[in-house]
Amino acid sequence: MSATPQQNGAESEAELTDGFHLVIDALMLNGIETIYGVPGIPITDLGRLAQASGMRVISFRHEQNAGNAAAIAGFLTKSPGVCLTVSAPGFLNGLVALANATTNCFPMILISGSSEREIVDLQQGDYEEMDQLAIAKPLCKAAFRVLHAADIGIGIARAIRAAVSGRPGGVYLDLPGKLFGQVMDAEAGRRSLVKVIDPAPAQIPAPTAVERALDVLRGAKRPLIILGKGAAYAQADDDIRALVEKSGIPYIPMSMAKGLLPDTHPQCAAAARSTVLQDSDVVLMIGARLNWLLSHGKGKQWGPPGSKKFIQIDIEPREMDSNVEIAAPLVGDIGSCVTALLRGMGDDWAHPSSEWTGAINAKKETNIARMATRLGKNSIPMDYHSALRVLRDVIKERPDAILVNEGANTLDQARGVIDMYQPRKRLDVGTWGVMGIGMGFAAAATIETGKPVLAIVGDSAFGFSGMEVETICRYNLPVCVVVFNNDGIYRGDGVNLSGGTDPATTAFVKGARYDKMMEAFGGVGVHATTPDELKRAVDAAMESGKPTLINAAIDPAAGSESGNIGNLNPKSALAKK
Ligand code: OXT
Ligand code: ADP
Ligand code: MG
């Protein structure tokens, strides 16, 4: 694309382009079709012109939500999601999402306009003055600034490569306002653009590392596979399934790896989690880290010290031995590593003993029966299980719908109750347990995949991105939000320990009607007090595809403090009861 030349002498008749058009052309050349952002100085025209060029530009109400949308777009597509913000405050609003993307290994690029370099560097008080590049650097994988229009192509190419190659992550690209207006010859501009070839090259594991891993696996008596969100990201679904089935090894999915194989698969040991973590002797980790979510691979959850050997597949060599010794590191991309293992296993791989799989199945049956009792109660007011039972059925009936999930009890209970059947259908708070991903993830998930979204969010969690219901209505997105409204954070029955009139720190307005928020913008709002009402409302929403918010009234006393991770919540021994 190029600007119309001014008819002013022979030289200026040459076709011209400028910074705005070069940024758009560079993104489009690299297959980036959607921008998530919030407009304003100095990037308003960038969004406008991008839309005019045929890109989809989704304007949010707050940059954090636009950033979360871009991050999850990256996770779902393996191509960097792009978030566009204004300078200083808009940039800062986008940073939580950028840092969260980096932490979760989601590829995204945060592009922020910035103020005049000369004034910023002399700290002379420019409009929205801030040294954005310096601030972004420690929070992302790479950060770049482009000062000359002729470097835009290279700048965007570097940002794309940094985001998706190796361990994926967030990248910051700083574009000063002055850059956009810089004019250059259109043909030279075209030549300056770079189409990134093979942005995330395969990383083939060393044959010796594959052999070592197979040796350790062969020696196992009680093997276990852990699938993490890296495995979901890798899109090596068929090979991963083949490895699991050929090996016969029981597996557990981390939260966002649920559905990589259906949770109902006979080898799925999610319902015997404690047993398999404790009693296994060899653990094959595929795209999962031994961080807090896995108790760092040690402690009583993992059985006696020294009782375990780990094989770890990861693209990041430095992940190995980060928490415990890795007996067989397998560094490479998951697709290549899993194919190499499959090839090396041959045709006569011995499945684990029935003693091991039998013990797991016995534990599964006990836990599933316990869960069934809870799910069987038709409690009114609804508790988590009676509400989740109907939502479990909704996903069973529509396995291609995407589930977005945040909260504490709302998160932990939904993860256990709702079986997933397809890869990359469960999106949640991830490595940080961050609240606020809800509406950004929901919007991008349907925009990127064309699938309907069911967002199950706690009333507190919803508050972090709730204003984006307007965005969901504005773009008429098929998103059904179910707010689990228990009047507060964890529980709605907290009391002010001082006896004063202020509400408890964890309590919200009682009986709030979040459904009215959706109605305010033309969507469908429903207040549901029984499992039947909830099921009817969700079915109608999923059928119609209309933006819908269901306020599911949950017993304020039903939850527990911090959900399943109350053990991480320090308590004062001195506090008054
Ligand atoms: O094997 P055993 O016997 O042990 O049993 C296990 C499984 O085998 C079994 N199981 C099953 N049984 C039967 N059937 C099936 N299908 C089945 N599946 C499993 O069940 C048990 C438990 O299994 P599970 O869940 O797999 O295992 P476990 O032990 O829980 O796993 C450990 C973990 C650590 C992997 C897991 O718990 C996990 O993934 N946890 C993630 C937790 C998390 O990230 N929480 C969110 C953060 S909490 C807190 O930080 C919140 N804040 C603060 C805040 C945040 N986060 N962010 C920001 C920006 N600001 C502030 C806030 C404000 S939460 C929050 C809001 C909360 O309020 P809301 O209103 O939103 O929500 P409500 O709580 O609903 O009110
Ligand atoms: P979970 O929270 O599900 O346990 P984590 O985010 O902790 O998952 O771990 C994901 C891991 O997957 C990271 O260590 C990351 O380096 C790795 N990873 C991501 N993509 C790939 C890939 N294509 N090939 C190999 N490893 C990958
Ligand atoms: Mg709540």
XYZ file of C-alpha atoms and ligand atoms in Angstrom:
681
model
C 0.000 0.000 0.000
C 1.316 3.488 -0.685
C 0.210 7.082 -0.262
C -0.848 9.281 -3.175
C 2.105 11.450 -4.258
C 1.723 15.194 -4.337
C 1.858 16.522 -7.875
C 4.676 18.929 -7.186
C 7.629 18.522 -9.539
C 9.073 15.437 -11.250
C 10.820 14.015 -8.156
C 7.768 14.013 -5.927
C 5.778 12.134 -8.565
C 7.483 8.967 -7.313
C 5.091 6.767 -5.377
C 5.510 7.311 -1.650
C 4.785 5.378 1.481
C 5.056 6.220 5.169
C 5.603 4.657 8.576
C 1.896 3.902 9.099
C 1.630 1.959 5.850
C 4.933 0.177 6.297
C 3.912 -1.177 9.716
C 0.639 -2.460 8.271
C 2.300 -3.898 5.168
C 4.969 -5.629 7.264
C 2.369 -7.241 9.530
C 0.180 -8.341 6.624
C 3.154 -9.683 4.684
C 3.758 -11.969 7.653
C 0.215 -13.230 7.778
C -0.919 -11.175 10.750
C -4.558 -10.387 10.102
C -5.863 -9.167 13.439
C -4.832 -6.421 15.838
C -6.213 -6.146 19.379
C -5.853 -2.727 20.967
C -7.118 0.571 22.289
C -6.820 3.646 20.029
C -5.356 7.054 20.890
C -2.297 9.259 20.371
C -0.104 8.407 18.442
C -1.591 5.189 17.010
C -5.203 6.163 16.200
C -4.517 6.361 12.490
C -2.535 3.138 12.543
C -5.650 1.274 13.671
C -7.861 3.136 11.217
C -5.548 2.495 8.261
C -5.053 -1.127 9.281
C -8.815 -1.582 9.192
C -8.943 0.173 5.821
C -6.304 -2.260 4.543
C -8.436 -5.257 5.388
C -7.001 -6.174 8.773
C -9.412 -6.942 11.599
C -8.883 -4.341 14.307
C -10.630 -5.140 17.571
C -10.881 -2.127 19.863
C -11.149 -2.965 23.546
C -12.025 -0.806 26.542
C -8.762 -1.453 28.404
C -5.330 -2.464 27.106
C -4.900 -5.307 29.590
C -7.822 -7.103 27.999
C -6.589 -6.375 24.486
C -3.193 -7.734 25.554
C -4.722 -10.882 26.986
C -6.650 -11.312 23.744
C -3.428 -11.039 21.727
C -1.629 -13.476 24.030
C -4.256 -16.174 23.751
C -4.486 -15.626 19.999
C -0.767 -16.476 19.977
C -1.341 -19.627 22.018
C -4.161 -20.783 19.763
C -2.478 -20.087 16.425
C 1.302 -20.359 17.044
C 1.561 -16.985 15.334
C 2.196 -13.904 17.500
C -0.929 -12.082 18.619
C -0.564 -8.316 18.253
C -1.704 -5.767 20.821
C -1.577 -2.077 19.932
C -1.550 0.619 22.607
C -0.918 4.301 23.111
C 2.069 5.602 25.052
C 2.809 5.576 28.814
C -0.499 4.696 30.557
C -1.819 2.572 27.698
C 1.554 0.877 27.389
C 1.626 0.201 31.145
C -1.912 -1.182 31.007
C -0.732 -3.646 28.384
C 2.301 -4.784 30.364
C 0.529 -7.205 32.702
C -0.652 -9.123 29.661
C 2.806 -8.979 28.070
C 4.487 -10.281 31.225
C 1.782 -12.910 31.665
C 2.247 -14.043 28.060
C 5.983 -14.386 28.629
C 5.442 -16.325 31.847
C 3.027 -18.674 30.091
C 5.144 -19.027 26.917
C 2.483 -17.455 24.681
C 3.819 -15.578 21.636
C 2.594 -11.989 21.460
C 3.861 -8.613 20.342
C 2.918 -5.503 22.261
C 3.272 -2.551 19.897
C 3.068 0.781 21.675
C 3.336 4.262 20.288
C 5.728 6.421 22.287
C 6.570 10.085 22.706
C 9.380 12.134 21.173
C 12.712 10.442 21.911
C 14.642 13.692 22.157
C 12.253 15.046 24.799
C 11.834 11.754 26.676
C 15.583 11.205 26.934
C 16.160 14.723 28.263
C 13.155 14.245 30.582
C 11.627 17.513 29.445
C 8.040 16.501 30.150
C 6.545 15.370 26.853
C 2.933 14.271 26.479
C 2.827 10.805 28.107
C 6.566 10.810 28.571
C 8.096 7.475 29.534
C 11.154 5.415 28.676
C 8.943 2.510 27.613
C 11.662 0.336 26.104
C 13.637 0.262 29.368
C 10.527 -0.568 31.383
C 9.377 -3.348 29.056
C 12.744 -5.116 28.788
C 12.729 -7.141 32.014
C 9.108 -8.181 31.474
C 9.394 -9.828 28.092
C 11.562 -12.030 25.935
C 12.873 -9.221 23.726
C 12.263 -5.505 23.234
C 13.023 -3.393 20.170
C 12.587 0.214 19.067
C 12.376 1.396 15.467
C 13.457 4.962 14.696
C 13.537 4.976 10.889
C 10.769 4.001 8.494
C 13.289 2.001 6.463
C 13.850 -0.256 9.520
C 10.196 -1.109 10.135
C 10.388 -4.311 8.097
C 13.402 -5.541 10.040
C 11.905 -4.454 13.363
C 8.727 -6.438 12.778
C 10.655 -9.446 11.480
C 12.806 -9.462 14.619
C 9.733 -9.162 16.829
C 8.009 -12.093 15.095
C 11.050 -14.356 15.309
C 11.672 -13.494 18.934
C 8.044 -14.220 19.860
C 7.667 -17.648 18.239
C 11.098 -19.235 17.975
C 12.494 -21.397 20.784
C 10.378 -20.951 23.900
C 7.579 -18.634 22.798
C 6.942 -15.418 24.712
C 6.078 -11.750 24.724
C 7.944 -9.136 22.692
C 7.749 -5.371 22.986
C 8.025 -3.136 19.929
C 8.396 0.588 20.577
C 7.262 2.859 17.756
C 7.761 6.589 18.448
C 5.018 8.864 17.102
C 7.383 10.571 14.685
C 8.084 7.287 12.907
C 4.563 6.967 11.527
C 4.746 10.180 9.529
C 8.157 9.472 7.994
C 7.793 9.300 4.217
C 9.938 7.249 1.866
C 9.918 5.979 -1.681
C 7.290 3.245 -1.922
C 9.449 0.844 -3.911
C 12.328 1.185 -1.441
C 9.763 0.700 1.315
C 8.491 -2.517 -0.280
C 12.032 -3.805 -0.569
C 12.707 -3.024 3.093
C 9.984 -5.404 4.264
C 10.918 -8.907 5.393
C 8.776 -11.990 5.067
C 10.016 -14.181 7.877
C 10.915 -17.615 6.553
C 10.408 -20.497 8.983
C 9.907 -18.299 12.072
C 9.850 -21.236 14.531
C 12.289 -23.749 13.059
C 11.996 -27.373 14.130
C 14.494 -28.231 16.850
C 15.473 -31.839 16.403
C 16.572 -33.679 19.552
C 19.965 -35.341 19.597
C 19.733 -39.119 18.872
C 21.701 -39.888 22.069
C 19.205 -37.879 24.112
C 16.338 -39.850 22.543
C 18.061 -43.154 23.337
C 18.710 -42.060 26.918
C 15.065 -41.111 27.373
C 13.887 -44.442 25.973
C 16.285 -46.337 28.251
C 14.913 -44.586 31.334
C 11.345 -45.180 30.157
C 12.023 -48.863 29.456
C 13.313 -49.319 32.991
C 10.124 -47.892 34.519
C 7.766 -50.042 36.567
C 5.236 -47.332 37.303
C 5.577 -44.730 34.534
C 3.534 -41.547 34.216
C 3.223 -38.929 31.467
C 2.438 -35.298 32.326
C 1.101 -33.208 29.466
C 1.428 -29.447 29.844
C 0.195 -26.443 27.911
C 3.424 -26.536 25.864
C 2.148 -29.827 24.455
C -1.172 -28.196 23.613
C 0.630 -25.248 22.019
C 2.858 -27.482 19.879
C -0.105 -28.748 17.807
C 1.448 -32.220 17.587
C -1.860 -33.715 18.696
C -1.823 -36.935 16.658
C 1.758 -37.819 17.576
C 1.186 -37.128 21.263
C -1.881 -39.335 21.233
C 0.061 -42.043 19.390
C 2.855 -41.894 21.972
C 0.454 -42.148 24.890
C -1.468 -45.046 23.338
C 1.529 -46.960 22.024
C 3.275 -46.711 25.398
C 0.123 -47.550 27.370
C 1.376 -45.156 30.046
C -1.188 -43.358 32.232
C -1.113 -39.577 31.870
C -2.343 -36.468 33.613
C -3.046 -33.237 31.751
C -2.141 -29.905 33.295
C -5.079 -27.542 33.236
C -4.702 -26.120 29.713
C -3.617 -29.504 28.317
C -6.990 -31.000 29.204
C -8.627 -32.311 26.038
C -5.340 -32.930 24.219
C -6.604 -36.451 24.557
C -10.229 -36.635 25.738
C -10.428 -36.495 29.550
C -12.540 -39.651 29.284
C -9.620 -41.572 27.733
C -8.994 -44.830 29.662
C -5.347 -43.844 30.280
C -6.292 -40.451 31.766
C -5.318 -40.489 35.444
C -6.494 -36.949 36.319
C -8.928 -38.398 38.838
C -6.064 -40.242 40.550
C -3.680 -37.291 40.602
C -2.236 -37.745 44.074
C -1.715 -41.474 43.551
C 0.169 -41.160 40.278
C 2.353 -38.279 41.447
C 3.249 -40.102 44.618
C 3.675 -43.685 43.396
C 5.129 -43.319 39.894
C 8.830 -44.127 39.464
C 9.473 -42.487 36.068
C 7.743 -39.312 34.914
C 7.835 -38.136 31.305
C 7.054 -34.424 31.179
C 5.894 -33.096 27.816
C 5.682 -29.293 27.670
C 5.093 -28.837 31.399
C 7.363 -27.239 33.978
C 8.100 -28.476 37.489
C 6.943 -25.162 38.985
C 4.538 -24.480 41.883
C 1.678 -26.185 40.068
C 3.621 -29.444 40.410
C 5.113 -28.690 43.838
C 8.495 -28.192 42.138
C 8.809 -31.956 41.605
C 9.550 -32.647 45.265
C 8.022 -32.888 48.712
C 5.544 -35.360 50.068
C 3.229 -35.043 47.081
C 5.980 -36.790 45.083
C 6.639 -39.667 47.443
C 9.940 -40.435 49.193
C 13.001 -38.444 48.065
C 14.892 -40.220 45.286
C 11.882 -42.340 44.311
C 11.491 -40.643 40.945
C 13.318 -40.249 37.668
C 12.278 -37.467 35.305
C 12.438 -37.354 31.536
C 11.632 -33.868 30.273
C 10.785 -32.719 26.764
C 11.183 -28.970 26.388
C 12.405 -26.553 23.770
C 14.217 -24.497 26.419
C 17.471 -26.185 27.500
C 17.672 -24.117 30.688
C 14.412 -25.580 31.921
C 16.265 -28.819 32.675
C 17.285 -29.315 36.327
C 15.497 -26.083 37.259
C 13.929 -27.723 40.316
C 15.106 -31.335 40.479
C 17.549 -33.462 38.561
C 16.332 -34.458 35.117
C 17.643 -37.951 34.346
C 16.916 -37.679 30.650
C 16.629 -34.147 29.208
C 15.146 -34.147 25.731
C 15.653 -30.709 24.275
C 13.802 -29.950 21.099
C 10.378 -29.071 19.801
C 7.640 -31.353 21.047
C 6.599 -32.551 17.588
C 10.156 -33.646 16.723
C 10.850 -35.166 20.156
C 7.626 -37.152 20.276
C 8.117 -38.494 16.741
C 11.674 -39.499 17.608
C 10.471 -41.351 20.715
C 7.736 -43.095 18.728
C 10.247 -44.191 16.119
C 12.645 -45.479 18.781
C 9.959 -47.440 20.635
C 9.639 -49.979 17.848
C 6.638 -52.271 17.533
C 6.992 -54.349 20.667
C 6.864 -51.763 23.440
C 5.688 -53.376 26.678
C 2.759 -51.652 28.371
C 2.951 -50.953 32.127
C 1.906 -53.771 34.450
C -1.737 -54.279 35.280
C -0.720 -53.918 38.919
C 0.147 -50.253 38.223
C -2.795 -49.451 35.970
C -5.140 -51.402 38.253
C -4.106 -49.355 41.301
C -4.730 -46.159 39.333
C -8.115 -47.318 38.109
C -9.176 -48.236 41.633
C -8.299 -44.737 42.859
C -10.036 -43.175 39.863
C -13.205 -45.085 40.613
C -13.217 -43.957 44.247
C -12.732 -40.303 43.316
C -15.227 -40.409 40.466
C -17.835 -41.965 42.763
C -17.145 -39.277 45.358
C -17.514 -36.580 42.723
C -20.733 -38.210 41.412
C -22.313 -37.926 44.854
C -21.536 -34.224 44.945
C -22.742 -33.698 41.401
C -25.937 -35.619 42.112
C -27.230 -33.061 44.600
C -29.613 -30.578 43.091
C -28.815 -27.930 45.697
C -30.785 -24.705 45.684
C -29.296 -22.189 46.291
C -26.790 -23.650 43.881
C -23.390 -24.734 45.095
C -20.425 -25.108 42.730
C -21.147 -28.716 41.883
C -24.843 -28.373 41.125
C -24.115 -25.455 38.786
C -21.091 -27.128 37.204
C -22.941 -30.352 36.534
C -25.065 -28.658 33.905
C -22.097 -26.839 32.415
C -20.211 -30.137 32.190
C -23.114 -31.416 30.090
C -23.026 -28.324 27.871
C -19.380 -29.013 26.952
C -20.078 -32.725 26.502
C -22.821 -31.841 24.043
C -20.672 -29.198 22.286
C -17.086 -30.433 22.555
C -15.831 -27.904 20.020
C -16.853 -24.938 22.174
C -14.009 -23.153 23.941
C -14.105 -22.963 27.719
C -12.570 -19.909 29.394
C -12.264 -20.259 33.146
C -11.097 -17.989 35.975
C -11.753 -17.468 39.681
C -10.657 -19.501 42.687
C -13.374 -22.044 43.563
C -14.971 -21.357 40.189
C -11.667 -22.327 38.568
C -10.664 -25.298 40.686
C -14.069 -26.953 40.750
C -14.721 -26.394 37.034
C -11.325 -27.884 36.140
C -12.184 -31.081 37.980
C -15.824 -31.401 36.957
C -15.807 -30.392 33.294
C -14.275 -32.970 30.978
C -12.650 -31.611 27.840
C -12.651 -33.573 24.606
C -10.551 -31.613 22.128
C -7.136 -29.892 22.239
C -6.789 -26.186 23.098
C -10.392 -25.845 24.219
C -9.653 -24.958 27.825
C -8.111 -21.530 28.454
C -7.511 -20.317 31.963
C -5.459 -18.338 34.466
C -2.279 -20.279 33.666
C 1.077 -20.142 35.389
C 0.423 -17.023 37.454
C -3.155 -17.781 38.458
C -3.941 -14.286 37.215
C -7.451 -12.842 37.366
C -8.616 -10.715 34.432
C -7.961 -12.956 31.455
C -11.666 -13.742 31.058
C -13.178 -11.392 28.527
C -9.959 -10.847 26.528
C -9.443 -14.595 26.148
C -13.122 -15.110 25.343
C -13.180 -12.488 22.594
C -9.953 -13.642 20.922
C -10.797 -17.333 21.233
C -13.895 -16.983 19.088
C -12.333 -14.442 16.722
C -9.348 -16.705 16.043
C -11.179 -20.023 15.798
C -14.756 -19.190 14.811
C -15.935 -21.423 17.684
C -18.433 -20.411 20.379
C -17.104 -19.610 23.856
C -18.432 -20.528 27.273
C -16.707 -18.358 29.878
C -17.146 -19.578 33.452
C -15.877 -16.867 35.743
C -16.063 -16.016 39.439
C -17.771 -12.728 40.300
C -14.443 -11.289 41.443
C -12.574 -12.607 38.408
C -15.212 -11.136 36.091
C -14.748 -7.692 37.626
C -11.204 -7.449 36.262
C -12.359 -7.422 32.628
C -16.145 -7.073 32.911
C -16.391 -3.833 30.931
C -15.426 -5.810 27.836
C -18.977 -7.173 27.638
C -19.513 -3.995 25.642
C -16.758 -5.129 23.242
C -18.362 -8.571 23.018
C -21.719 -6.948 22.168
C -20.169 -4.422 19.768
C -18.550 -7.168 17.697
C -21.544 -9.462 18.262
C -19.361 -12.337 19.427
C -20.811 -15.773 20.275
C -19.711 -15.636 23.899
C -21.786 -16.915 26.791
C -20.459 -15.659 30.119
C -21.588 -17.443 33.257
C -20.725 -15.417 36.349
C -20.574 -17.634 39.432
C -21.947 -15.020 41.779
C -21.290 -15.978 45.386
C -21.169 -12.335 46.501
C -17.432 -12.212 46.870
C -13.867 -13.384 46.635
C -13.809 -17.087 47.609
C -16.979 -16.659 49.703
C -19.631 -14.006 50.119
C -20.176 -14.410 53.832
C -16.968 -12.805 55.119
C -17.254 -10.481 58.092
C -15.419 -7.325 59.072
C -13.305 -8.470 62.011
C -13.366 -4.978 63.562
C -17.134 -5.171 63.870
C -17.344 -1.864 61.943
C -19.850 -1.054 59.227
C -17.519 -1.441 56.238
C -18.021 -4.743 54.431
C -15.454 -7.551 54.794
C -12.473 -7.182 52.438
C -13.583 -10.234 50.468
C -17.326 -9.397 50.260
C -19.179 -7.693 47.396
C -22.659 -6.164 47.078
C -25.087 -8.934 47.967
C -27.306 -10.255 45.227
C -25.638 -8.145 42.499
C -27.104 -8.588 39.004
C -24.220 -8.871 36.556
C -26.723 -9.909 33.876
C -27.879 -6.289 33.717
C -24.434 -5.271 32.471
C -24.882 -7.366 29.354
C -28.404 -6.014 28.828
C -27.044 -2.477 29.004
C -25.204 -3.090 25.727
C -27.905 -4.997 23.891
C -26.872 -8.538 24.811
C -28.971 -11.140 26.601
C -28.922 -11.141 30.397
C -30.347 -13.969 32.515
C -30.539 -14.407 36.272
C -30.370 -18.127 37.073
C -31.071 -19.488 40.543
C -31.473 -23.212 39.789
C -29.508 -25.748 37.723
C -32.485 -26.054 35.338
C -32.630 -22.310 34.730
C -28.893 -22.270 34.184
C -28.969 -25.126 31.669
C -31.841 -23.579 29.713
C -30.103 -20.211 29.541
C -26.730 -21.630 28.464
C -28.319 -23.886 25.852
C -30.205 -20.903 24.409
C -27.021 -18.833 24.316
C -24.948 -21.542 22.666
C -27.734 -22.159 20.158
C -28.284 -18.506 19.247
C -24.649 -17.352 19.427
C -25.925 -14.079 20.927
C -23.700 -12.366 23.486
C -25.158 -13.559 26.788
C -24.340 -13.133 30.449
C -25.904 -15.453 32.981
C -25.748 -14.392 36.595
C -25.613 -17.775 38.342
C -26.545 -17.246 41.984
C -24.230 -19.428 44.084
C -24.559 -20.004 47.813
C -22.228 -17.391 49.415
C -21.093 -20.048 51.893
C -20.222 -22.667 49.270
C -16.602 -21.779 48.505
C -13.388 -22.158 50.412
C -10.631 -19.594 50.911
C -8.339 -19.575 47.837
C -10.089 -22.623 46.363
C -7.749 -25.628 46.180
C -4.635 -23.614 47.002
C -5.535 -22.479 50.507
C -2.199 -23.959 51.611
C -0.425 -21.086 49.812
C -2.399 -18.455 51.733
C -0.431 -17.341 54.820
C -2.540 -16.854 57.962
C -1.677 -14.794 61.011
C -1.464 -16.853 64.158
C -2.295 -13.663 66.069
C -5.475 -12.660 64.205
C -8.745 -12.500 66.147
C -11.100 -15.272 65.076
O -6.059 -37.489 43.713
P -6.722 -36.777 44.813
O -7.451 -37.675 45.740
O -5.823 -35.791 45.493
O -7.895 -35.874 44.145
C -7.634 -34.899 43.173
C -7.973 -35.450 41.796
O -7.568 -36.770 41.672
C -9.481 -35.302 41.804
N -10.063 -35.201 40.483
C -11.193 -35.819 40.128
N -12.004 -36.645 40.791
C -13.073 -37.138 40.132
N -13.367 -36.832 38.854
C -12.571 -36.028 38.139
N -12.859 -35.762 36.877
C -11.413 -35.479 38.769
N -10.409 -34.659 38.378
C -9.595 -34.499 39.435
O -9.731 -34.080 42.491
C -8.645 -33.783 43.376
C -8.122 -32.392 43.030
O -7.652 -32.471 41.684
P -6.902 -31.286 40.952
O -7.762 -30.076 41.005
O -6.450 -31.755 39.631
O -5.654 -31.227 41.858
P -5.114 -30.129 42.808
O -4.523 -30.849 43.977
O -6.019 -29.001 43.068
O -3.958 -29.593 41.844
C -3.056 -28.697 42.291
C -2.964 -27.516 41.321
C -2.050 -26.499 41.970
C -2.335 -28.024 40.009
C -4.367 -26.968 41.030
O -5.026 -26.668 42.238
C -4.353 -25.760 40.145
O -4.144 -25.802 38.954
N -4.607 -24.614 40.747
C -4.611 -23.348 40.105
C -5.072 -22.418 41.174
C -5.067 -21.001 40.709
O -4.312 -20.596 39.844
N -5.974 -20.181 41.314
C -6.207 -18.844 40.941
C -5.515 -17.892 41.859
S -6.243 -17.833 43.461
C -5.997 -16.133 44.016
O -4.775 -15.751 43.651
C -7.111 -15.215 43.595
N -7.187 -13.841 43.635
C -6.025 -12.958 43.895
C -5.637 -12.177 42.628
C -5.194 -12.806 41.451
N -5.092 -14.128 41.336
N -4.875 -12.074 40.351
C -4.934 -10.756 40.410
C -4.561 -9.952 39.203
N -5.325 -10.109 41.523
C -5.689 -10.803 42.624
C -8.447 -13.334 43.462
C -8.842 -11.886 43.559
S -8.577 -15.870 43.143
C -9.353 -14.342 43.174
C -10.815 -14.205 42.932
C -11.610 -15.330 43.539
O -12.971 -14.991 43.633
P -14.003 -15.333 42.486
O -15.283 -14.696 42.837
O -13.464 -15.013 41.166
O -14.084 -16.911 42.580
P -14.736 -17.791 43.742
O -13.628 -18.436 44.515
O -15.572 -18.777 43.037
O -15.535 -16.874 44.620
P 1.803 -26.113 32.355
O 1.426 -24.857 33.106
O 0.695 -26.666 31.553
O 2.494 -27.088 33.224
P 4.083 -24.653 31.435
O 3.672 -23.329 30.881
O 4.619 -24.670 32.812
O 2.881 -25.684 31.244
O 5.188 -25.294 30.506
C 5.146 -25.212 29.127
C 6.527 -25.603 28.630
O 6.410 -25.977 27.274
C 7.568 -24.495 28.706
O 8.667 -24.901 29.465
C 7.950 -24.232 27.252
O 9.323 -23.967 27.087
C 7.567 -25.531 26.586
N 7.210 -25.416 25.175
C 6.357 -24.544 24.603
N 6.241 -24.795 23.293
C 7.043 -25.840 23.024
C 7.352 -26.577 21.844
N 6.798 -26.285 20.666
N 8.231 -27.593 21.941
C 8.810 -27.898 23.137
N 8.542 -27.247 24.278
C 7.672 -26.240 24.226
Mg -16.828 -15.301 44.002
